Structure formats: structure tokens, C-alpha cells
C-alpha atoms as a printed R data frame, in Angstrom:
    type eleno elety resid chain resno      x       y        z
1   ATOM     1    CA   UNK     A     1 14.722 -68.418 -170.088
2   ATOM     2    CA   UNK     A     2 16.860 -65.872 -168.317
3   ATOM     3    CA   UNK     A     3 17.904 -64.881 -164.921
4   ATOM     4    CA   UNK     A     4 17.491 -61.099 -164.518
5   ATOM     5    CA   UNK     A     5 19.666 -59.201 -161.994
6   ATOM     6    CA   UNK     A     6 18.264 -55.798 -161.185
7   ATOM     7    CA   UNK     A     7 21.084 -53.319 -160.473
8   ATOM     8    CA   UNK     A     8 20.384 -49.830 -159.295
9   ATOM     9    CA   UNK     A     9 23.128 -47.222 -158.453
10  ATOM    10    CA   UNK     A    10 23.973 -48.735 -155.111
11  ATOM    11    CA   UNK     A    11 24.604 -52.165 -156.599
12  ATOM    12    CA   UNK     A    12 26.626 -50.805 -159.511
13  ATOM    13    CA   UNK     A    13 28.802 -48.887 -157.133
14  ATOM    14    CA   UNK     A    14 29.668 -52.193 -155.394
15  ATOM    15    CA   UNK     A    15 30.562 -54.206 -158.526
16  ATOM    16    CA   UNK     A    16 33.919 -55.813 -157.782
17  ATOM    17    CA   UNK     A    17 36.145 -58.597 -159.248
18  ATOM    18    CA   UNK     A    18 37.415 -61.553 -157.292
19  ATOM    19    CA   UNK     A    19 38.854 -65.013 -157.743
20  ATOM    20    CA   UNK     A    20 37.977 -68.133 -155.866
21  ATOM    21    CA   UNK     A    21 40.383 -71.167 -155.310
22  ATOM    22    CA   UNK     A    22 37.610 -73.206 -153.982
23  ATOM    23    CA   UNK     A    23 35.344 -72.564 -156.926
24  ATOM    24    CA   UNK     A    24 38.150 -73.602 -159.266
25  ATOM    25    CA   UNK     A    25 38.387 -76.838 -157.306
26  ATOM    26    CA   UNK     A    26 34.568 -77.495 -157.434
27  ATOM    27    CA   UNK     A    27 34.557 -76.797 -161.212
28  ATOM    28    CA   UNK     A    28 37.573 -79.006 -161.722
29  ATOM    29    CA   UNK     A    29 35.553 -81.880 -160.293
30  ATOM    30    CA   UNK     A    30 32.669 -80.950 -162.411
31  ATOM    31    CA   UNK     A    31 35.079 -81.031 -165.372
32  ATOM    32    CA   UNK     A    32 36.034 -84.612 -164.406
33  ATOM    33    CA   UNK     A    33 32.413 -85.611 -164.006
34  ATOM    34    CA   UNK     A    34 31.390 -84.010 -167.333
35  ATOM    35    CA   UNK     A    35 34.425 -83.816 -169.606
36  ATOM    36    CA   UNK     A    36 32.425 -83.540 -172.805
37  ATOM    37    CA   UNK     A    37 30.819 -80.270 -171.475
38  ATOM    38    CA   UNK     A    38 34.243 -78.757 -170.599
39  ATOM    39    CA   UNK     A    39 35.889 -80.104 -173.703
40  ATOM    40    CA   UNK     A    40 38.596 -77.382 -173.744
41  ATOM    41    CA   UNK     A    41 40.131 -79.023 -170.603
42  ATOM    42    CA   UNK     A    42 40.321 -82.559 -172.127
43  ATOM    43    CA   UNK     A    43 44.211 -82.435 -172.173
44  ATOM    44    CA   UNK     A    44 44.055 -81.751 -168.369
45  ATOM    45    CA   UNK     A    45 41.445 -84.378 -167.878
46  ATOM    46    CA   UNK     A    46 43.694 -87.043 -169.350
47  ATOM    47    CA   UNK     A    47 46.313 -86.418 -166.739
48  ATOM    48    CA   UNK     A    48 43.964 -85.540 -163.759
49  ATOM    49    CA   UNK     A    49 41.418 -88.392 -163.976
50  ATOM    50    CA   UNK     A    50 43.948 -90.798 -162.229
51  ATOM    51    CA   UNK     A    51 44.747 -88.462 -159.231
52  ATOM    52    CA   UNK     A    52 41.802 -88.867 -156.870
53  ATOM    53    CA   UNK     A    53 41.997 -92.476 -155.938
54  ATOM    54    CA   UNK     A    54 43.218 -91.618 -152.351
55  ATOM    55    CA   UNK     A    55 41.079 -88.535 -151.654
56  ATOM    56    CA   UNK     A    56 38.975 -89.084 -148.474
57  ATOM    57    CA   UNK     A    57 35.123 -88.739 -148.723
58  ATOM    58    CA   UNK     A    58 35.275 -88.441 -152.458
59  ATOM    59    CA   UNK     A    59 31.884 -90.077 -153.073
60  ATOM    60    CA   UNK     A    60 30.131 -87.475 -150.679
61  ATOM    61    CA   UNK     A    61 31.632 -84.673 -152.693
62  ATOM    62    CA   UNK     A    62 30.763 -86.289 -156.077
63  ATOM    63    CA   UNK     A    63 27.206 -86.909 -154.939
64  ATOM    64    CA   UNK     A    64 26.935 -83.232 -153.975
65  ATOM    65    CA   UNK     A    65 27.996 -82.286 -157.499
66  ATOM    66    CA   UNK     A    66 26.111 -85.004 -159.418
67  ATOM    67    CA   UNK     A    67 23.308 -82.694 -160.681
68  ATOM    68    CA   UNK     A    68 24.284 -80.780 -163.736
69  ATOM    69    CA   UNK     A    69 21.606 -78.030 -163.284
70  ATOM    70    CA   UNK     A    70 22.345 -77.163 -159.624
71  ATOM    71    CA   UNK     A    71 25.133 -77.166 -157.160
72  ATOM    72    CA   UNK     A    72 24.697 -76.512 -153.476
73  ATOM    73    CA   UNK     A    73 25.468 -72.840 -152.925
74  ATOM    74    CA   UNK     A    74 27.341 -73.618 -149.684
75  ATOM    75    CA   UNK     A    75 30.074 -75.082 -151.778
76  ATOM    76    CA   UNK     A    76 30.495 -71.882 -153.633
77  ATOM    77    CA   UNK     A    77 30.764 -68.966 -151.133
78  ATOM    78    CA   UNK     A    78 31.026 -65.598 -152.929
79  ATOM    79    CA   UNK     A    79 34.604 -64.313 -152.411
80  ATOM    80    CA   UNK     A    80 34.733 -61.660 -149.687
81  ATOM    81    CA   UNK     A    81 38.278 -60.543 -150.922
82  ATOM    82    CA   UNK     A    82 39.875 -60.140 -154.360
83  ATOM    83    CA   UNK     A    83 41.861 -63.438 -153.854
84  ATOM    84    CA   UNK     A    84 40.645 -65.284 -150.690
85  ATOM    85    CA   UNK     A    85 42.967 -67.911 -149.154
86  ATOM    86    CA   UNK     A    86 41.660 -71.453 -149.893
87  ATOM    87    CA   UNK     A    87 41.671 -72.212 -146.165
88  ATOM    88    CA   UNK     A    88 39.576 -69.167 -145.531
89  ATOM    89    CA   UNK     A    89 37.044 -70.308 -148.112
90  ATOM    90    CA   UNK     A    90 37.051 -73.751 -146.571
91  ATOM    91    CA   UNK     A    91 36.378 -72.375 -143.094
92  ATOM    92    CA   UNK     A    92 33.334 -70.512 -144.493
93  ATOM    93    CA   UNK     A    93 32.029 -73.712 -146.115
94  ATOM    94    CA   UNK     A    94 32.560 -75.570 -142.815
95  ATOM    95    CA   UNK     A    95 30.538 -72.982 -140.886
96  ATOM    96    CA   UNK     A    96 27.490 -73.141 -143.060
97  ATOM    97    CA   UNK     A    97 24.268 -73.295 -140.885
98  ATOM    98    CA   UNK     A    98 22.855 -76.736 -140.627
99  ATOM    99    CA   UNK     A    99 19.468 -75.653 -141.667
100 ATOM   100    CA   UNK     A   100 20.860 -74.309 -144.885
101 ATOM   101    CA   UNK     A   101 22.829 -77.524 -145.611
102 ATOM   102    CA   UNK     A   102 19.750 -79.600 -145.162
103 ATOM   103    CA   UNK     A   103 17.510 -77.217 -147.337
104 ATOM   104    CA   UNK     A   104 20.067 -77.352 -150.184
105 ATOM   105    CA   UNK     A   105 20.543 -81.098 -149.961
106 ATOM   106    CA   UNK     A   106 16.900 -81.603 -150.223
107 ATOM   107    CA   UNK     A   107 16.762 -80.220 -153.784
108 ATOM   108    CA   UNK     A   108 19.322 -82.647 -155.106
109 ATOM   109    CA   UNK     A   109 18.615 -85.755 -157.051
110 ATOM   110    CA   UNK     A   110 20.685 -87.990 -154.751
111 ATOM   111    CA   UNK     A   111 19.285 -86.529 -151.532
112 ATOM   112    CA   UNK     A   112 18.102 -89.932 -150.384
113 ATOM   113    CA   UNK     A   113 21.328 -91.825 -151.033
114 ATOM   114    CA   UNK     A   114 23.626 -92.860 -148.140
115 ATOM   115    CA   UNK     A   115 26.335 -90.106 -148.169
116 ATOM   116    CA   UNK     A   116 23.901 -87.129 -148.669
117 ATOM   117    CA   UNK     A   117 21.433 -88.649 -146.117
118 ATOM   118    CA   UNK     A   118 24.251 -88.708 -143.638
119 ATOM   119    CA   UNK     A   119 25.267 -85.199 -144.458
120 ATOM   120    CA   UNK     A   120 21.776 -84.006 -143.788
121 ATOM   121    CA   UNK     A   121 21.447 -86.016 -140.548
122 ATOM   122    CA   UNK     A   122 24.699 -84.615 -139.136
123 ATOM   123    CA   UNK     A   123 25.722 -81.470 -141.052
124 ATOM   124    CA   UNK     A   124 28.512 -80.621 -138.643
125 ATOM   125    CA   UNK     A   125 30.422 -83.733 -139.035
126 ATOM   126    CA   UNK     A   126 29.486 -84.048 -142.799
127 ATOM   127    CA   UNK     A   127 30.844 -80.468 -143.574
128 ATOM   128    CA   UNK     A   128 34.204 -81.508 -141.984
129 ATOM   129    CA   UNK     A   129 34.289 -84.292 -144.389
130 ATOM   130    CA   UNK     A   130 33.353 -82.127 -147.328
131 ATOM   131    CA   UNK     A   131 36.194 -79.613 -146.343
132 ATOM   132    CA   UNK     A   132 38.704 -82.494 -146.034
133 ATOM   133    CA   UNK     A   133 37.783 -83.845 -149.556
134 ATOM   134    CA   UNK     A   134 37.880 -80.279 -151.072
135 ATOM   135    CA   UNK     A   135 41.315 -79.522 -149.568
136 ATOM   136    CA   UNK     A   136 42.636 -82.911 -150.911
137 ATOM   137    CA   UNK     A   137 41.204 -82.286 -154.365
138 ATOM   138    CA   UNK     A   138 42.605 -78.853 -154.574
139 ATOM   139    CA   UNK     A   139 46.118 -80.193 -153.779
140 ATOM   140    CA   UNK     A   140 45.774 -82.815 -156.561
141 ATOM   141    CA   UNK     A   141 43.869 -80.930 -159.211
142 ATOM   142    CA   UNK     A   142 44.474 -77.261 -158.894
143 ATOM   143    CA   UNK     A   143 47.481 -76.394 -156.841
144 ATOM   144    CA   UNK     A   144 50.028 -77.906 -159.355
145 ATOM   145    CA   UNK     A   145 48.756 -75.437 -162.004
146 ATOM   146    CA   UNK     A   146 47.811 -72.519 -159.745
147 ATOM   147    CA   UNK     A   147 50.457 -70.191 -160.830
148 ATOM   148    CA   UNK     A   148 49.315 -70.478 -164.541
149 ATOM   149    CA   UNK     A   149 45.685 -70.377 -163.701
150 ATOM   150    CA   UNK     A   150 45.985 -67.337 -161.479
151 ATOM   151    CA   UNK     A   151 47.768 -65.392 -164.229
152 ATOM   152    CA   UNK     A   152 45.051 -66.144 -166.662
153 ATOM   153    CA   UNK     A   153 42.383 -65.036 -164.150
154 ATOM   154    CA   UNK     A   154 44.284 -61.969 -163.010
155 ATOM   155    CA   UNK     A   155 44.804 -60.899 -166.734
156 ATOM   156    CA   UNK     A   156 41.120 -61.248 -167.253
157 ATOM   157    CA   UNK     A   157 40.316 -59.057 -164.333
158 ATOM   158    CA   UNK     A   158 42.754 -56.440 -165.460
159 ATOM   159    CA   UNK     A   159 41.158 -56.473 -168.971
160 ATOM   160    CA   UNK     A   160 37.610 -56.304 -167.686
161 ATOM   161    CA   UNK     A   161 38.354 -53.530 -165.151
162 ATOM   162    CA   UNK     A   162 39.808 -51.522 -168.030
163 ATOM   163    CA   UNK     A   163 36.557 -52.000 -170.022
164 ATOM   164    CA   UNK     A   164 34.479 -50.905 -167.031
165 ATOM   165    CA   UNK     A   165 36.720 -47.810 -166.522
166 ATOM   166    CA   UNK     A   166 36.516 -46.862 -170.183
167 ATOM   167    CA   UNK     A   167 32.945 -47.537 -171.008
168 ATOM   168    CA   UNK     A   168 30.987 -48.356 -167.907
169 ATOM   169    CA   UNK     A   169 28.617 -51.291 -167.413
170 ATOM   170    CA   UNK     A   170 27.501 -51.366 -171.010
171 ATOM   171    CA   UNK     A   171 31.057 -51.824 -172.256
172 ATOM   172    CA   UNK     A   172 31.894 -54.321 -169.650
173 ATOM   173    CA   UNK     A   173 28.946 -56.659 -170.036
174 ATOM   174    CA   UNK     A   174 28.901 -56.480 -173.844
175 ATOM   175    CA   UNK     A   175 32.160 -58.329 -173.940
176 ATOM   176    CA   UNK     A   176 31.727 -60.652 -170.963
177 ATOM   177    CA   UNK     A   177 29.885 -63.760 -172.423
178 ATOM   178    CA   UNK     A   178 27.442 -64.371 -175.240
179 ATOM   179    CA   UNK     A   179 24.669 -65.328 -172.668
180 ATOM   180    CA   UNK     A   180 24.987 -61.984 -170.842
181 ATOM   181    CA   UNK     A   181 23.088 -58.879 -171.801
182 ATOM   182    CA   UNK     A   182 22.992 -55.370 -170.165
183 ATOM   183    CA   UNK     A   183 19.968 -52.954 -170.669
184 ATOM   184    CA   UNK     A   184 18.509 -50.236 -168.647
185 ATOM   185    CA   UNK     A   185 20.010 -51.213 -165.311
186 ATOM   186    CA   UNK     A   186 19.244 -54.829 -165.687
187 ATOM   187    CA   UNK     A   187 21.722 -57.670 -166.235
188 ATOM   188    CA   UNK     A   188 20.202 -60.702 -167.866
189 ATOM   189    CA   UNK     A   189 21.683 -64.103 -168.169
190 ATOM   190    CA   UNK     A   190 20.088 -66.084 -170.971
191 ATOM   191    CA   UNK     A   191 20.657 -69.740 -169.947
192 ATOM   192    CA   UNK     A   192 20.956 -72.623 -172.558
193 ATOM   193    CA   UNK     A   193 19.773 -74.875 -169.759
194 ATOM   194    CA   UNK     A   194 16.875 -74.230 -167.385
195 ATOM   195    CA   UNK     A   195 18.183 -72.284 -164.415
196 ATOM   196    CA   UNK     A   196 17.577 -73.344 -160.799
197 ATOM   197    CA   UNK     A   197 15.762 -70.109 -159.988
198 ATOM   198    CA   UNK     A   198 14.647 -68.148 -163.203
199 ATOM   199    CA   UNK     A   199 12.769 -65.365 -161.311
200 ATOM   200    CA   UNK     A   200 14.281 -61.880 -161.212
201 ATOM   201    CA   UNK     A   201 17.140 -61.530 -158.737
202 ATOM   202    CA   UNK     A   202 17.325 -58.429 -156.553
203 ATOM   203    CA   UNK     A   203 20.562 -57.671 -154.737
204 ATOM   204    CA   UNK     A   204 18.888 -55.557 -152.042
205 ATOM   205    CA   UNK     A   205 21.774 -53.104 -151.975
206 ATOM   206    CA   UNK     A   206 24.433 -55.653 -151.950
207 ATOM   207    CA   UNK     A   207 27.077 -55.623 -154.727
208 ATOM   208    CA   UNK     A   208 27.831 -57.980 -157.527
209 ATOM   209    CA   UNK     A   209 31.107 -60.076 -157.632
210 ATOM   210    CA   UNK     A   210 32.400 -60.851 -160.996
211 ATOM   211    CA   UNK     A   211 34.404 -64.055 -160.841
212 ATOM   212    CA   UNK     A   212 36.425 -65.207 -163.846
213 ATOM   213    CA   UNK     A   213 37.024 -68.884 -163.871
214 ATOM   214    CA   UNK     A   214 39.143 -71.376 -165.764
215 ATOM   215    CA   UNK     A   215 37.104 -74.523 -165.129
216 ATOM   216    CA   UNK     A   216 33.616 -73.209 -165.597
217 ATOM   217    CA   UNK     A   217 34.241 -72.819 -169.403
218 ATOM   218    CA   UNK     A   218 32.098 -72.661 -171.483
219 ATOM   219    CA   UNK     A   219 29.329 -71.789 -169.058
220 ATOM   220    CA   UNK     A   220 28.326 -68.694 -167.116
221 ATOM   221    CA   UNK     A   221 26.836 -69.189 -163.656
222 ATOM   222    CA   UNK     A   222 24.735 -66.907 -161.410
223 ATOM   223    CA   UNK     A   223 24.401 -67.180 -157.635
224 ATOM   224    CA   UNK     A   224 20.570 -67.143 -157.704
225 ATOM   225    CA   UNK     A   225 19.890 -67.050 -153.925
226 ATOM   226    CA   UNK     A   226 22.604 -64.708 -152.556
227 ATOM   227    CA   UNK     A   227 22.578 -64.158 -148.787
228 ATOM   228    CA   UNK     A   228 25.008 -61.212 -149.288
229 ATOM   229    CA   UNK     A   229 26.694 -60.183 -152.547
230 ATOM   230    CA   UNK     A   230 25.558 -61.841 -155.785
231 ATOM   231    CA   UNK     A   231 28.004 -63.722 -157.925
232 ATOM   232    CA   UNK     A   232 28.345 -63.899 -161.692
233 ATOM   233    CA   UNK     A   233 31.042 -66.521 -162.780
234 ATOM   234    CA   UNK     A   234 32.227 -66.553 -166.338
235 ATOM   235    CA   UNK     A   235 34.966 -68.077 -168.506
236 ATOM   236    CA   UNK     A   236 38.165 -66.184 -168.315
237 ATOM   237    CA   UNK     A   237 39.923 -65.071 -171.528
238 ATOM   238    CA   UNK     A   238 42.831 -67.185 -172.728
239 ATOM   239    CA   UNK     A   239 41.373 -70.489 -171.346
240 ATOM   240    CA   UNK     A   240 41.377 -72.213 -174.803
241 ATOM   241    CA   UNK     A   241 45.146 -72.100 -175.046
242 ATOM   242    CA   UNK     A   242 45.839 -73.010 -171.405
243 ATOM   243    CA   UNK     A   243 46.603 -76.780 -171.877
244 ATOM   244    CA   UNK     A   244 47.988 -76.763 -175.381
245 ATOM   245    CA   UNK     A   245 51.440 -76.470 -176.641
246 ATOM   246    CA   UNK     A   246 52.208 -73.102 -178.409
247 ATOM   247    CA   UNK     A   247 51.032 -73.105 -181.952
248 ATOM   248    CA   UNK     A   248 53.586 -72.962 -184.670
249 ATOM   249    CA   UNK     A   249 54.307 -69.537 -185.895
250 ATOM   250    CA   UNK     A   250 52.687 -68.934 -189.364
251 ATOM   251    CA   UNK     A   251 55.310 -67.954 -191.980
252 ATOM   252    CA   UNK     A   252 53.215 -65.046 -193.220
253 ATOM   253    CA   UNK     A   253 53.050 -63.605 -189.664
254 ATOM   254    CA   UNK     A   254 56.788 -64.133 -189.257
255 ATOM   255    CA   UNK     A   255 57.432 -62.379 -192.634
256 ATOM   256    CA   UNK     A   256 55.373 -59.429 -191.424
257 ATOM   257    CA   UNK     A   257 56.648 -58.965 -187.862
258 ATOM   258    CA   UNK     A   258 59.841 -60.972 -187.755
259 ATOM   259    CA   UNK     A   259 59.938 -64.507 -186.378
260 ATOM   260    CA   UNK     A   260 60.713 -63.650 -182.604
261 ATOM   261    CA   UNK     A   261 57.877 -61.011 -182.528
262 ATOM   262    CA   UNK     A   262 55.602 -63.290 -184.293
263 ATOM   263    CA   UNK     A   263 56.372 -66.131 -181.789
264 ATOM   264    CA   UNK     A   264 55.739 -63.790 -178.937
265 ATOM   265    CA   UNK     A   265 52.325 -62.832 -180.306
266 ATOM   266    CA   UNK     A   266 51.402 -66.428 -180.877
267 ATOM   267    CA   UNK     A   267 52.544 -67.276 -177.262
268 ATOM   268    CA   UNK     A   268 50.576 -64.471 -175.620
269 ATOM   269    CA   UNK     A   269 47.279 -66.227 -176.418
270 ATOM   270    CA   UNK     A   270 47.584 -66.679 -172.672
271 ATOM   271    CA   UNK     A   271 49.029 -64.249 -170.298
272 ATOM   272    CA   UNK     A   272 52.788 -64.603 -169.522
273 ATOM   273    CA   UNK     A   273 55.591 -62.659 -167.776
274 ATOM   274    CA   UNK     A   274 58.657 -61.545 -169.478
275 ATOM   275    CA   UNK     A   275 60.583 -64.327 -167.841
276 ATOM   276    CA   UNK     A   276 58.044 -66.956 -168.985
277 ATOM   277    CA   UNK     A   277 58.386 -65.715 -172.567
278 ATOM   278    CA   UNK     A   278 62.223 -65.627 -172.454
279 ATOM   279    CA   UNK     A   279 62.310 -69.189 -171.228
280 ATOM   280    CA   UNK     A   280 59.757 -70.456 -173.713
281 ATOM   281    CA   UNK     A   281 61.383 -68.820 -176.795
282 ATOM   282    CA   UNK     A   282 65.001 -69.341 -175.512
283 ATOM   283    CA   UNK     A   283 65.962 -65.602 -175.800
284 ATOM   284    CA   UNK     A   284 67.116 -63.163 -173.189
285 ATOM   285    CA   UNK     A   285 64.527 -61.136 -171.005
286 ATOM   286    CA   UNK     A   286 66.051 -57.981 -172.422
287 ATOM   287    CA   UNK     A   287 65.283 -59.034 -176.049
288 ATOM   288    CA   UNK     A   288 61.842 -59.996 -175.053
289 ATOM   289    CA   UNK     A   289 61.298 -56.478 -173.494
290 ATOM   290    CA   UNK     A   290 62.472 -54.793 -176.583
291 ATOM   291    CA   UNK     A   291 60.090 -56.842 -178.925
292 ATOM   292    CA   UNK     A   292 57.258 -56.230 -176.479
293 ATOM   293    CA   UNK     A   293 57.800 -52.560 -176.622
294 ATOM   294    CA   UNK     A   294 57.294 -52.660 -180.435
295 ATOM   295    CA   UNK     A   295 54.164 -54.923 -180.074
296 ATOM   296    CA   UNK     A   296 52.666 -52.553 -177.527
297 ATOM   297    CA   UNK     A   297 53.273 -49.498 -179.659
298 ATOM   298    CA   UNK     A   298 51.339 -51.326 -182.417
299 ATOM   299    CA   UNK     A   299 48.462 -51.985 -179.975
300 ATOM   300    CA   UNK     A   300 48.972 -55.793 -180.491
301 ATOM   301    CA   UNK     A   301 49.920 -56.496 -176.879
302 ATOM   302    CA   UNK     A   302 48.984 -55.013 -173.527
303 ATOM   303    CA   UNK     A   303 50.893 -55.196 -170.173
304 ATOM   304    CA   UNK     A   304 49.650 -54.783 -166.760
305 ATOM   305    CA   UNK     A   305 51.448 -54.796 -163.294
306 ATOM   306    CA   UNK     A   306 49.977 -57.098 -160.659
307 ATOM   307    CA   UNK     A   307 52.095 -56.499 -157.584
308 ATOM   308    CA   UNK     A   308 55.700 -57.191 -158.443
309 ATOM   309    CA   UNK     A   309 54.813 -59.127 -161.718
310 ATOM   310    CA   UNK     A   310 53.954 -57.541 -165.081
311 ATOM   311    CA   UNK     A   311 51.609 -59.739 -167.234
312 ATOM   312    CA   UNK     A   312 51.497 -59.364 -170.935
313 ATOM   313    CA   UNK     A   313 48.544 -60.530 -173.145
314 ATOM   314    CA   UNK     A   314 47.416 -59.989 -176.742
315 ATOM   315    CA   UNK     A   315 44.894 -57.351 -177.298
316 ATOM   316    CA   UNK     A   316 41.864 -57.785 -179.570
317 ATOM   317    CA   UNK     A   317 43.844 -56.510 -182.388
318 ATOM   318    CA   UNK     A   318 46.628 -58.975 -181.685
319 ATOM   319    CA   UNK     A   319 44.093 -61.757 -181.618
320 ATOM   320    CA   UNK     A   320 42.813 -60.813 -184.996
321 ATOM   321    CA   UNK     A   321 46.251 -60.601 -186.432
322 ATOM   322    CA   UNK     A   322 47.386 -63.866 -184.977
323 ATOM   323    CA   UNK     A   323 44.317 -65.871 -186.001
């Protein structure tokens, strides 16, 4: 089955990229609930599963996320900025209309159990508890790693935006995820699991927000009942290397490129700054810059500025050479 998103000229003109701290928090909790589904994050799970003992209202939050096939959309507001502040997203969740809260809870398997019944009976008070729990979970699960996570997410946006500029929607969506297809103005998401709402989705002139995510791996998710912009959330590039120590440098690669350049190429399976690489390889930033210039000239590495920071990441050619 597939969810089909019909996108005319107005919708295509409003395609944008954004990140969502609250979505990463929700999906971090989903990873703890279903670690086998999100197996790439098992090294993180081993550390994180002990961190939530003192989180207030945790059972309420876990009951909201218990269903594997659907999550309440009020927990997942589409980002209204490229990088919304966590507190801004929490305020949006806390201001969800009571009628919408009740309607979405009614479709959950645990709707009749105590915490969700209480939330449906008193949405205003219940949402304050949800926000408090999400804030505490973010502090424990996501905030300690946010700098690294954000670099991965920002590098993905830079890469995808380049594809969109170079080849339009066809080039962008061809490389997004193996469940995503683009054809004749329609974006289809071919679900491996039954979707919550498989009918065609019309954006009604609103845009589509493309949200790379670390913790949603390996799945792609569509906001099937948007009240404004639609959302398509997908795994960011480089997630697989996020929690693992750098791989040893293959001797053959070192013989071809030199050991330092080979080590840089291996390290750049996930995005990093010049300073990150210098500290990791115990060489000077100036030396890293010189080696990166050579790797860029060979189209093995790309570099993109994000504010005051320049992020480096392997290109597809670099991936092929390092694999």
C-alpha cells in the first residue's frame, strides 16, 4: 500500500527542509520501546535505557507512543522554521485544541487505560504533563548528543538541497529513501507496514516539509492528516556511523591515499568540522585542511558552510572508495 501526495506547482514551490528537536525526542522514545526496529541505535540504547527512571509522567508518554502503526499527530507538529526551538515546539503541543486531542486518543489501542482516559477527560492538564515529560526526556536522551545529531541533520539538508537545485524533484526524491517514488507530480510512499491513512493526500496549496531524522531510522513517515504543511520524515545520511567508533583504516586505502587522508575519508562517514577531525586524528587543523583540499579536488569529500561552521562529508564517490 502507498500514501500518495499530490503536488502541483504551488506545493512544489513551497517544498522546504527543517529539523525538529521534539520529533527526535519522540523517536528516541520509540527507539527505546522498539530497539529491534531501530537496530542501528543499539549502542545508544545500551546507555540510554537507564536514564528515564525519574522522568515525570513517563507512563502517559509511553502509552501515547505504544502503537507501532500510528502516533498522535499533536506530538509531531510540522516545523514552522528551519530549526525551531524545543520550547517553541513544546508550546505548540501544549496549545493543541482539546477536540483534536480527544479524537486522536480515540484511535489508540490504549485509549481506555488510565493515563490516556485522564488525558482525554482533561486535555489541558494532560497536555501540560505531556510537555513536562517530553522536556525531561529531551534533556536526558537527546540534548547530550545534540551537537553531533544536528551536524548529521544539517549535512543531510545541505546534500538534499544540492540535489534539488541540480536536478529538481526527480533527482531529490530518487535518492531520498527506497520507499519513496516520484512520478508525474505525485510523491508516493510505499509502506512496508499498513499506513494509518492510505488514501491520497492533497496539500491544498500548502507546502511539504522534508525533515531528516536520526532516530526514525530505518523508516520513512508521512503526516497523513496535515492541518497546514505536510511532512515527510526520513532517515538522514550518516546515521549508521553515529554511535560507532571510527573503523580502522584499510591498508589498501592507506597505500592509495596516504594514511592521514585515508583516515579522514573513513572518519567522514558522518559529517565533521575541521576541528573535530584534527582532535580525532591528533593532527593540526592546518594539516587537516590541506588534506581535505586534496580530497575535495578528487571529488571524494564535499564541504558546506552552516553559519560559522564548515561541515565536511564524504561524497557518493568517497563512500564507494571507502567501502
